[in-house]
């Protein structure tokens, strides 16, 4: 249920707090990106058995029943529209929509007609220092390019609705 998942998320976040780990530190222990480490705790990514072993070590106060739930439950990869009111999320969304057409044009120029996968995808968040010594945010999207195909009947191996 949604309530059970919300409770599990709170317990997972508390276990991270108990371990006094940043997402970068947790990611290093799990051998995943910092964004993926956060997604695991927030119920937005599925925990594998291999990573579960590392998670148990990294977050010793995390309950085994929560680890098992993270392994067995398929994540709901969606969001509540209200989340767009949160300033960090809204600004990221704004940046993508503002630069989206230019990003698409460059992807098409460099890769051809297609899209960037959000499934075969890595996201990493970090910081750098700007020329005026200010802290700056760096978000890296690393997605597999998926070319659109011409839908040729000769290449279609599935039975059609008229067959």
Short mmCIF file of N, CA and C in Angstrom, two decimals:
data_model
loop_
_atom_site.label_atom_id
_atom_site.label_comp_id
_atom_site.label_asym_id
_atom_site.label_seq_id
_atom_site.Cartn_x
_atom_site.Cartn_y
_atom_site.Cartn_z
N UNK A 1 0.83 -1.20 0.00
CA UNK A 1 0.00 0.00 0.00
C UNK A 1 0.87 1.25 0.00
N UNK A 2 0.26 2.35 -0.36
CA UNK A 2 0.98 3.63 -0.41
C UNK A 2 1.48 4.02 0.98
N UNK A 3 0.67 3.77 2.00
CA UNK A 3 1.08 4.11 3.38
C UNK A 3 2.27 3.27 3.81
N UNK A 4 2.25 1.98 3.50
CA UNK A 4 3.38 1.10 3.85
C UNK A 4 4.65 1.55 3.15
N UNK A 5 4.52 1.93 1.86
CA UNK A 5 5.70 2.39 1.13
C UNK A 5 6.21 3.70 1.72
N UNK A 6 5.31 4.60 2.06
CA UNK A 6 5.73 5.88 2.66
C UNK A 6 6.45 5.65 3.98
N UNK A 7 5.95 4.71 4.76
CA UNK A 7 6.60 4.37 6.04
C UNK A 7 7.98 3.76 5.80
N UNK A 8 8.07 2.86 4.80
CA UNK A 8 9.36 2.24 4.47
C UNK A 8 10.37 3.30 4.01
N UNK A 9 9.92 4.24 3.21
CA UNK A 9 10.80 5.32 2.75
C UNK A 9 11.32 6.12 3.93
N UNK A 10 10.45 6.44 4.87
CA UNK A 10 10.89 7.20 6.06
C UNK A 10 11.91 6.41 6.87
N UNK A 11 11.69 5.09 7.01
CA UNK A 11 12.65 4.26 7.74
C UNK A 11 13.98 4.18 7.01
N UNK A 12 13.94 4.10 5.68
CA UNK A 12 15.18 4.03 4.89
C UNK A 12 15.95 5.35 5.01
N UNK A 13 15.25 6.46 4.95
CA UNK A 13 15.91 7.76 5.09
C UNK A 13 16.48 7.93 6.50
N UNK A 14 15.76 7.40 7.49
CA UNK A 14 16.27 7.47 8.86
C UNK A 14 17.53 6.61 9.01
N UNK A 15 17.55 5.45 8.35
CA UNK A 15 18.73 4.58 8.40
C UNK A 15 19.93 5.29 7.77
N UNK A 16 19.70 6.06 6.71
CA UNK A 16 20.77 6.84 6.10
C UNK A 16 21.27 7.90 7.07
N UNK A 17 20.34 8.56 7.75
CA UNK A 17 20.71 9.56 8.76
C UNK A 17 21.48 8.90 9.90
N UNK A 18 20.99 7.74 10.36
CA UNK A 18 21.66 7.01 11.44
C UNK A 18 23.10 6.65 11.06
N UNK A 19 23.31 6.32 9.78
CA UNK A 19 24.64 5.94 9.31
C UNK A 19 25.52 7.17 9.04
N UNK A 20 24.91 8.35 9.10
CA UNK A 20 25.63 9.61 8.89
C UNK A 20 26.33 9.61 7.53
N UNK A 21 25.59 9.20 6.50
CA UNK A 21 26.14 9.14 5.15
C UNK A 21 25.47 10.17 4.25
N UNK A 22 26.25 10.78 3.39
CA UNK A 22 25.68 11.60 2.32
C UNK A 22 25.26 10.65 1.20
N UNK A 23 24.50 11.16 0.23
CA UNK A 23 24.15 10.32 -0.91
C UNK A 23 25.41 9.94 -1.70
N UNK A 24 26.38 10.84 -1.79
CA UNK A 24 27.64 10.50 -2.47
C UNK A 24 28.34 9.34 -1.76
N UNK A 25 28.39 9.39 -0.44
CA UNK A 25 29.05 8.33 0.33
C UNK A 25 28.30 7.00 0.20
N UNK A 26 26.97 7.08 0.28
CA UNK A 26 26.17 5.86 0.13
C UNK A 26 26.35 5.29 -1.28
N UNK A 27 26.34 6.15 -2.28
CA UNK A 27 26.51 5.70 -3.67
C UNK A 27 27.84 4.99 -3.84
N UNK A 28 28.89 5.53 -3.24
CA UNK A 28 30.20 4.89 -3.35
C UNK A 28 30.18 3.50 -2.74
N UNK A 29 29.53 3.35 -1.59
CA UNK A 29 29.44 2.05 -0.94
C UNK A 29 28.61 1.05 -1.75
N UNK A 30 27.61 1.56 -2.49
CA UNK A 30 26.73 0.69 -3.28
C UNK A 30 27.22 0.50 -4.71
N UNK A 31 28.21 1.30 -5.12
CA UNK A 31 28.72 1.28 -6.49
C UNK A 31 27.64 1.67 -7.50
N UNK A 32 26.88 2.74 -7.16
CA UNK A 32 25.86 3.31 -8.04
C UNK A 32 26.04 4.82 -8.05
N UNK A 33 25.29 5.52 -8.92
CA UNK A 33 25.35 6.98 -8.90
C UNK A 33 24.63 7.51 -7.66
N UNK A 34 24.93 8.75 -7.29
CA UNK A 34 24.27 9.32 -6.12
C UNK A 34 22.76 9.46 -6.33
N UNK A 35 22.37 9.73 -7.56
CA UNK A 35 20.95 9.84 -7.85
C UNK A 35 20.26 8.49 -7.70
N UNK A 36 20.91 7.43 -8.15
CA UNK A 36 20.31 6.09 -8.04
C UNK A 36 20.23 5.67 -6.57
N UNK A 37 21.23 6.03 -5.78
CA UNK A 37 21.18 5.72 -4.34
C UNK A 37 19.97 6.39 -3.71
N UNK A 38 19.73 7.65 -4.08
CA UNK A 38 18.55 8.36 -3.55
C UNK A 38 17.27 7.70 -4.03
N UNK A 39 17.23 7.32 -5.32
CA UNK A 39 16.03 6.66 -5.85
C UNK A 39 15.73 5.36 -5.11
N UNK A 40 16.76 4.60 -4.78
CA UNK A 40 16.55 3.35 -4.03
C UNK A 40 15.84 3.63 -2.71
N UNK A 41 16.33 4.62 -1.97
CA UNK A 41 15.73 4.92 -0.67
C UNK A 41 14.34 5.51 -0.81
N UNK A 42 14.10 6.24 -1.89
CA UNK A 42 12.79 6.89 -2.11
C UNK A 42 11.78 5.98 -2.81
N UNK A 43 12.17 4.73 -3.05
CA UNK A 43 11.23 3.77 -3.66
C UNK A 43 11.03 3.99 -5.14
N UNK A 44 11.98 4.65 -5.82
CA UNK A 44 11.84 4.94 -7.24
C UNK A 44 12.72 4.05 -8.11
N UNK A 45 13.46 3.13 -7.49
CA UNK A 45 14.29 2.18 -8.24
C UNK A 45 14.23 0.84 -7.51
N UNK A 46 14.41 -0.24 -8.26
CA UNK A 46 14.33 -1.58 -7.69
C UNK A 46 15.70 -2.01 -7.17
N UNK A 47 15.73 -2.51 -5.97
CA UNK A 47 16.96 -2.98 -5.34
C UNK A 47 17.27 -4.39 -5.81
N UNK A 48 18.50 -4.61 -6.27
CA UNK A 48 18.93 -5.96 -6.68
C UNK A 48 19.53 -6.67 -5.47
N UNK A 49 19.60 -7.98 -5.57
CA UNK A 49 20.19 -8.78 -4.49
C UNK A 49 21.65 -8.37 -4.23
N UNK A 50 22.40 -8.13 -5.30
CA UNK A 50 23.81 -7.76 -5.17
C UNK A 50 23.95 -6.45 -4.41
N UNK A 51 23.16 -5.46 -4.78
CA UNK A 51 23.23 -4.16 -4.12
C UNK A 51 22.63 -4.23 -2.72
N UNK A 52 21.69 -5.13 -2.51
CA UNK A 52 21.08 -5.29 -1.19
C UNK A 52 22.13 -5.66 -0.14
N UNK A 53 23.05 -6.54 -0.52
CA UNK A 53 24.13 -6.93 0.42
C UNK A 53 24.93 -5.70 0.84
N UNK A 54 25.25 -4.86 -0.13
CA UNK A 54 26.02 -3.65 0.16
C UNK A 54 25.19 -2.67 0.99
N UNK A 55 23.89 -2.60 0.71
CA UNK A 55 23.00 -1.69 1.44
C UNK A 55 22.89 -2.10 2.91
N UNK A 56 22.79 -3.40 3.15
CA UNK A 56 22.72 -3.89 4.53
C UNK A 56 23.95 -3.46 5.33
N UNK A 57 25.11 -3.51 4.69
CA UNK A 57 26.35 -3.11 5.35
C UNK A 57 26.41 -1.59 5.54
N UNK A 58 25.99 -0.85 4.53
CA UNK A 58 26.06 0.61 4.58
C UNK A 58 25.05 1.20 5.56
N UNK A 59 23.87 0.59 5.64
CA UNK A 59 22.80 1.10 6.52
C UNK A 59 22.39 0.01 7.50
N UNK A 60 23.19 -0.24 8.51
CA UNK A 60 22.94 -1.37 9.41
C UNK A 60 21.63 -1.28 10.19
N UNK A 61 21.05 -0.10 10.34
CA UNK A 61 19.78 0.00 11.08
C UNK A 61 18.56 -0.21 10.19
N UNK A 62 18.77 -0.37 8.87
CA UNK A 62 17.66 -0.63 7.97
C UNK A 62 17.11 -2.02 8.24
N UNK A 63 15.81 -2.12 8.45
CA UNK A 63 15.19 -3.40 8.78
C UNK A 63 15.25 -4.36 7.59
N UNK A 64 15.45 -5.64 7.90
CA UNK A 64 15.51 -6.66 6.85
C UNK A 64 14.19 -6.72 6.08
N UNK A 65 13.07 -6.53 6.75
CA UNK A 65 11.78 -6.54 6.04
C UNK A 65 11.71 -5.41 5.02
N UNK A 66 12.34 -4.27 5.32
CA UNK A 66 12.37 -3.16 4.36
C UNK A 66 13.28 -3.49 3.18
N UNK A 67 14.41 -4.12 3.45
CA UNK A 67 15.31 -4.54 2.37
C UNK A 67 14.58 -5.52 1.46
N UNK A 68 13.89 -6.49 2.04
CA UNK A 68 13.15 -7.48 1.24
C UNK A 68 12.06 -6.81 0.42
N UNK A 69 11.38 -5.85 1.00
CA UNK A 69 10.34 -5.11 0.27
C UNK A 69 10.95 -4.34 -0.90
N UNK A 70 12.12 -3.76 -0.68
CA UNK A 70 12.80 -3.01 -1.75
C UNK A 70 13.23 -3.94 -2.89
N UNK A 71 13.52 -5.19 -2.56
CA UNK A 71 13.90 -6.18 -3.57
C UNK A 71 12.67 -6.68 -4.32
N UNK A 72 11.58 -6.94 -3.61
CA UNK A 72 10.41 -7.60 -4.20
C UNK A 72 9.40 -6.65 -4.82
N UNK A 73 9.39 -5.39 -4.41
CA UNK A 73 8.38 -4.44 -4.89
C UNK A 73 8.86 -3.76 -6.16
N UNK A 74 7.98 -3.69 -7.15
CA UNK A 74 8.31 -2.95 -8.36
C UNK A 74 7.97 -1.49 -8.13
N UNK A 75 8.91 -0.60 -8.39
CA UNK A 75 8.70 0.82 -8.11
C UNK A 75 7.62 1.43 -8.99
N UNK A 76 6.94 2.43 -8.45
CA UNK A 76 6.02 3.24 -9.23
C UNK A 76 6.84 4.44 -9.69
N UNK A 77 7.18 4.47 -10.95
CA UNK A 77 8.05 5.53 -11.47
C UNK A 77 7.20 6.66 -12.03
N UNK A 78 6.59 7.38 -11.14
CA UNK A 78 5.76 8.51 -11.52
C UNK A 78 5.97 9.61 -10.49
N UNK A 79 5.21 10.65 -10.58
CA UNK A 79 5.32 11.72 -9.60
C UNK A 79 3.98 12.41 -9.44
N UNK A 80 3.82 13.05 -8.34
CA UNK A 80 2.65 13.86 -8.04
C UNK A 80 2.90 15.24 -8.63
N UNK A 81 1.96 15.77 -9.40
CA UNK A 81 2.14 17.09 -10.02
C UNK A 81 2.49 18.17 -9.01
N UNK A 82 2.08 17.99 -7.76
CA UNK A 82 2.38 18.99 -6.72
C UNK A 82 3.89 19.13 -6.49
N UNK A 83 4.66 18.09 -6.86
CA UNK A 83 6.11 18.14 -6.66
C UNK A 83 6.75 19.26 -7.48
N UNK A 84 6.09 19.66 -8.58
CA UNK A 84 6.64 20.73 -9.41
C UNK A 84 6.63 22.08 -8.69
N UNK A 85 5.94 22.17 -7.57
CA UNK A 85 5.93 23.41 -6.78
C UNK A 85 7.17 23.53 -5.90
N UNK A 86 7.89 22.43 -5.73
CA UNK A 86 9.12 22.46 -4.93
C UNK A 86 10.18 23.19 -5.75
N UNK A 87 10.83 24.23 -5.20
CA UNK A 87 11.72 25.09 -6.01
C UNK A 87 12.84 24.38 -6.76
N UNK A 88 13.53 23.43 -6.14
CA UNK A 88 14.61 22.74 -6.86
C UNK A 88 14.05 21.98 -8.07
N UNK A 89 12.96 21.29 -7.85
CA UNK A 89 12.37 20.49 -8.92
C UNK A 89 11.81 21.40 -10.01
N UNK A 90 11.15 22.47 -9.61
CA UNK A 90 10.60 23.40 -10.59
C UNK A 90 11.71 24.01 -11.44
N UNK A 91 12.82 24.41 -10.82
CA UNK A 91 13.92 25.04 -11.57
C UNK A 91 14.58 24.05 -12.53
N UNK A 92 14.68 22.78 -12.12
CA UNK A 92 15.24 21.77 -13.02
C UNK A 92 14.30 21.58 -14.21
N UNK A 93 13.02 21.48 -13.93
CA UNK A 93 12.00 21.36 -14.97
C UNK A 93 12.05 22.57 -15.90
N UNK A 94 12.16 23.74 -15.31
CA UNK A 94 12.24 24.97 -16.08
C UNK A 94 13.47 24.97 -17.00
N UNK A 95 14.61 24.52 -16.49
CA UNK A 95 15.83 24.48 -17.29
C UNK A 95 15.67 23.53 -18.47
N UNK A 96 15.08 22.36 -18.21
CA UNK A 96 14.88 21.39 -19.28
C UNK A 96 13.92 21.95 -20.33
N UNK A 97 12.83 22.58 -19.90
CA UNK A 97 11.89 23.12 -20.89
C UNK A 97 12.49 24.32 -21.63
N UNK A 98 13.26 25.15 -20.93
CA UNK A 98 13.87 26.31 -21.57
C UNK A 98 14.92 25.89 -22.60
N UNK A 99 15.76 24.92 -22.26
CA UNK A 99 16.83 24.48 -23.15
C UNK A 99 16.45 23.27 -24.00
N UNK A 100 15.24 22.74 -23.79
CA UNK A 100 14.84 21.49 -24.42
C UNK A 100 14.94 21.47 -25.93
N UNK A 101 14.48 22.52 -26.59
CA UNK A 101 14.51 22.54 -28.05
C UNK A 101 15.95 22.55 -28.57
N UNK A 102 16.81 23.31 -27.91
CA UNK A 102 18.23 23.35 -28.30
C UNK A 102 18.89 21.99 -28.03
N UNK A 103 18.59 21.39 -26.88
CA UNK A 103 19.15 20.07 -26.56
C UNK A 103 18.73 19.05 -27.61
N UNK A 104 17.44 19.07 -27.98
CA UNK A 104 16.93 18.15 -29.01
C UNK A 104 17.65 18.36 -30.33
N UNK A 105 17.84 19.62 -30.73
CA UNK A 105 18.50 19.92 -32.00
C UNK A 105 19.94 19.38 -32.00
N UNK A 106 20.64 19.52 -30.89
CA UNK A 106 22.03 19.05 -30.81
C UNK A 106 22.08 17.53 -30.80
N UNK A 107 21.17 16.89 -30.06
CA UNK A 107 21.12 15.42 -30.06
C UNK A 107 20.85 14.91 -31.47
N UNK A 108 19.87 15.52 -32.16
CA UNK A 108 19.56 15.09 -33.52
C UNK A 108 20.74 15.31 -34.45
N UNK A 109 21.43 16.43 -34.31
CA UNK A 109 22.59 16.72 -35.16
C UNK A 109 23.72 15.72 -34.91
N UNK A 110 23.95 15.38 -33.66
CA UNK A 110 25.07 14.51 -33.31
C UNK A 110 24.75 13.02 -33.42
N UNK A 111 23.47 12.65 -33.22
CA UNK A 111 23.12 11.23 -33.17
C UNK A 111 22.15 10.79 -34.27
N UNK A 112 21.39 11.72 -34.82
CA UNK A 112 20.38 11.37 -35.81
C UNK A 112 18.98 11.50 -35.23
N UNK A 113 18.01 10.93 -35.95
CA UNK A 113 16.61 11.02 -35.54
C UNK A 113 16.34 9.98 -34.46
N UNK A 114 16.04 10.43 -33.26
CA UNK A 114 15.78 9.51 -32.16
C UNK A 114 15.66 10.26 -30.86
N UNK A 115 15.75 9.52 -29.77
CA UNK A 115 15.57 10.09 -28.43
C UNK A 115 16.61 9.52 -27.46
N UNK A 116 16.75 10.18 -26.35
CA UNK A 116 17.60 9.68 -25.27
C UNK A 116 16.74 8.82 -24.36
N UNK A 117 17.22 7.62 -24.08
CA UNK A 117 16.51 6.73 -23.18
C UNK A 117 16.54 7.27 -21.75
N UNK A 118 15.44 7.12 -21.05
CA UNK A 118 15.41 7.40 -19.62
C UNK A 118 15.36 6.08 -18.84
N UNK A 119 15.52 4.97 -19.55
CA UNK A 119 15.57 3.66 -18.91
C UNK A 119 17.02 3.18 -18.86
N UNK A 120 17.70 3.15 -20.00
CA UNK A 120 19.13 2.85 -20.02
C UNK A 120 19.82 4.19 -19.81
N UNK A 121 19.88 4.62 -18.55
CA UNK A 121 20.13 6.02 -18.22
C UNK A 121 20.87 6.14 -16.89
N UNK A 122 21.80 7.04 -16.85
CA UNK A 122 22.51 7.36 -15.61
C UNK A 122 22.34 8.85 -15.35
N UNK A 123 22.13 9.19 -14.09
CA UNK A 123 22.04 10.59 -13.69
C UNK A 123 22.95 10.77 -12.48
N UNK A 124 23.73 11.83 -12.50
CA UNK A 124 24.63 12.10 -11.40
C UNK A 124 24.56 13.59 -11.10
N UNK A 125 24.55 13.93 -9.82
CA UNK A 125 24.47 15.32 -9.39
C UNK A 125 25.70 15.65 -8.57
N UNK A 126 26.29 16.78 -8.86
CA UNK A 126 27.47 17.22 -8.11
C UNK A 126 27.57 18.73 -8.12
N UNK A 127 28.70 19.21 -7.69
CA UNK A 127 28.94 20.65 -7.68
C UNK A 127 30.31 20.96 -8.25
N UNK A 128 30.47 22.20 -8.64
CA UNK A 128 31.76 22.72 -9.09
C UNK A 128 31.84 24.15 -8.59
N UNK A 129 32.97 24.77 -8.79
CA UNK A 129 33.16 26.16 -8.38
C UNK A 129 33.26 27.02 -9.63
N UNK A 130 32.46 28.09 -9.66
CA UNK A 130 32.46 29.00 -10.79
C UNK A 130 33.63 29.97 -10.76
N UNK A 131 33.73 30.79 -11.80
CA UNK A 131 34.87 31.69 -11.92
C UNK A 131 34.88 32.78 -10.86
N UNK A 132 33.74 33.04 -10.24
CA UNK A 132 33.67 34.01 -9.14
C UNK A 132 33.67 33.32 -7.78
N UNK A 133 34.15 32.08 -7.77
CA UNK A 133 34.26 31.27 -6.55
C UNK A 133 32.90 30.88 -5.95
N UNK A 134 31.84 30.92 -6.78
CA UNK A 134 30.51 30.53 -6.31
C UNK A 134 30.30 29.04 -6.55
N UNK A 135 29.51 28.42 -5.68
CA UNK A 135 29.16 27.01 -5.84
C UNK A 135 28.15 26.90 -6.98
N UNK A 136 28.37 25.94 -7.87
CA UNK A 136 27.49 25.71 -9.00
C UNK A 136 27.07 24.24 -9.02
N UNK A 137 25.87 23.97 -9.49
CA UNK A 137 25.32 22.62 -9.55
C UNK A 137 25.58 22.04 -10.94
N UNK A 138 26.00 20.77 -10.96
CA UNK A 138 26.23 20.06 -12.22
C UNK A 138 25.34 18.81 -12.22
N UNK A 139 24.48 18.71 -13.22
CA UNK A 139 23.62 17.53 -13.37
C UNK A 139 24.00 16.88 -14.69
N UNK A 140 24.40 15.62 -14.64
CA UNK A 140 24.79 14.89 -15.84
C UNK A 140 23.71 13.87 -16.17
N UNK A 141 23.16 13.96 -17.38
CA UNK A 141 22.25 12.95 -17.91
C UNK A 141 23.04 12.14 -18.91
N UNK A 142 23.06 10.83 -18.74
CA UNK A 142 23.81 9.94 -19.62
C UNK A 142 22.85 8.84 -20.04
N UNK A 143 22.16 9.05 -21.17
CA UNK A 143 21.17 8.09 -21.64
C UNK A 143 21.54 7.50 -22.98
N UNK A 144 21.21 6.25 -23.15
CA UNK A 144 21.45 5.56 -24.42
C UNK A 144 20.61 6.24 -25.51
N UNK A 145 21.20 6.42 -26.69
CA UNK A 145 20.46 6.98 -27.82
C UNK A 145 19.63 5.89 -28.47
N UNK A 146 18.37 6.17 -28.69
CA UNK A 146 17.45 5.21 -29.31
C UNK A 146 16.96 5.80 -30.64
N UNK A 147 17.48 5.31 -31.75
CA UNK A 147 17.07 5.86 -33.05
C UNK A 147 15.65 5.42 -33.41
N UNK A 148 14.91 6.35 -34.02
CA UNK A 148 13.62 5.99 -34.58
C UNK A 148 13.88 5.13 -35.81
N UNK A 149 12.98 4.22 -36.11
CA UNK A 149 13.17 3.34 -37.26
C UNK A 149 12.05 3.57 -38.27
N UNK A 150 12.35 3.24 -39.50
CA UNK A 150 11.30 3.19 -40.52
C UNK A 150 10.56 1.88 -40.28
N UNK A 151 9.26 1.94 -40.22
CA UNK A 151 8.47 0.74 -39.91
C UNK A 151 8.20 -0.07 -41.18
N UNK A 152 9.24 -0.73 -41.64
CA UNK A 152 9.17 -1.54 -42.84
C UNK A 152 8.48 -2.88 -42.53
N UNK A 153 7.54 -3.28 -43.36
CA UNK A 153 6.87 -4.57 -43.18
C UNK A 153 7.85 -5.73 -43.24
N UNK A 154 8.92 -5.58 -44.03
CA UNK A 154 9.91 -6.65 -44.16
C UNK A 154 10.66 -6.91 -42.86
N UNK A 155 10.76 -5.91 -42.00
CA UNK A 155 11.48 -6.05 -40.74
C UNK A 155 10.58 -6.41 -39.56
N UNK A 156 9.28 -6.33 -39.76
CA UNK A 156 8.33 -6.57 -38.66
C UNK A 156 8.13 -8.07 -38.50
N UNK A 157 8.59 -8.61 -37.37
CA UNK A 157 8.50 -10.05 -37.16
C UNK A 157 7.23 -10.47 -36.39
N UNK A 158 6.47 -9.49 -35.91
CA UNK A 158 5.24 -9.82 -35.18
C UNK A 158 4.10 -10.04 -36.17
N UNK A 159 3.22 -10.94 -35.80
CA UNK A 159 2.02 -11.16 -36.61
C UNK A 159 1.17 -9.90 -36.55
N UNK A 160 0.67 -9.50 -37.68
CA UNK A 160 -0.19 -8.32 -37.75
C UNK A 160 -1.61 -8.66 -37.36
N UNK A 161 -2.43 -7.64 -37.11
CA UNK A 161 -3.82 -7.89 -36.71
C UNK A 161 -4.66 -8.47 -37.84
N UNK A 162 -4.18 -8.40 -39.07
CA UNK A 162 -4.91 -8.94 -40.21
C UNK A 162 -4.42 -10.31 -40.63
N UNK A 163 -3.38 -10.82 -39.94
CA UNK A 163 -2.80 -12.13 -40.31
C UNK A 163 -3.56 -13.26 -39.64
#
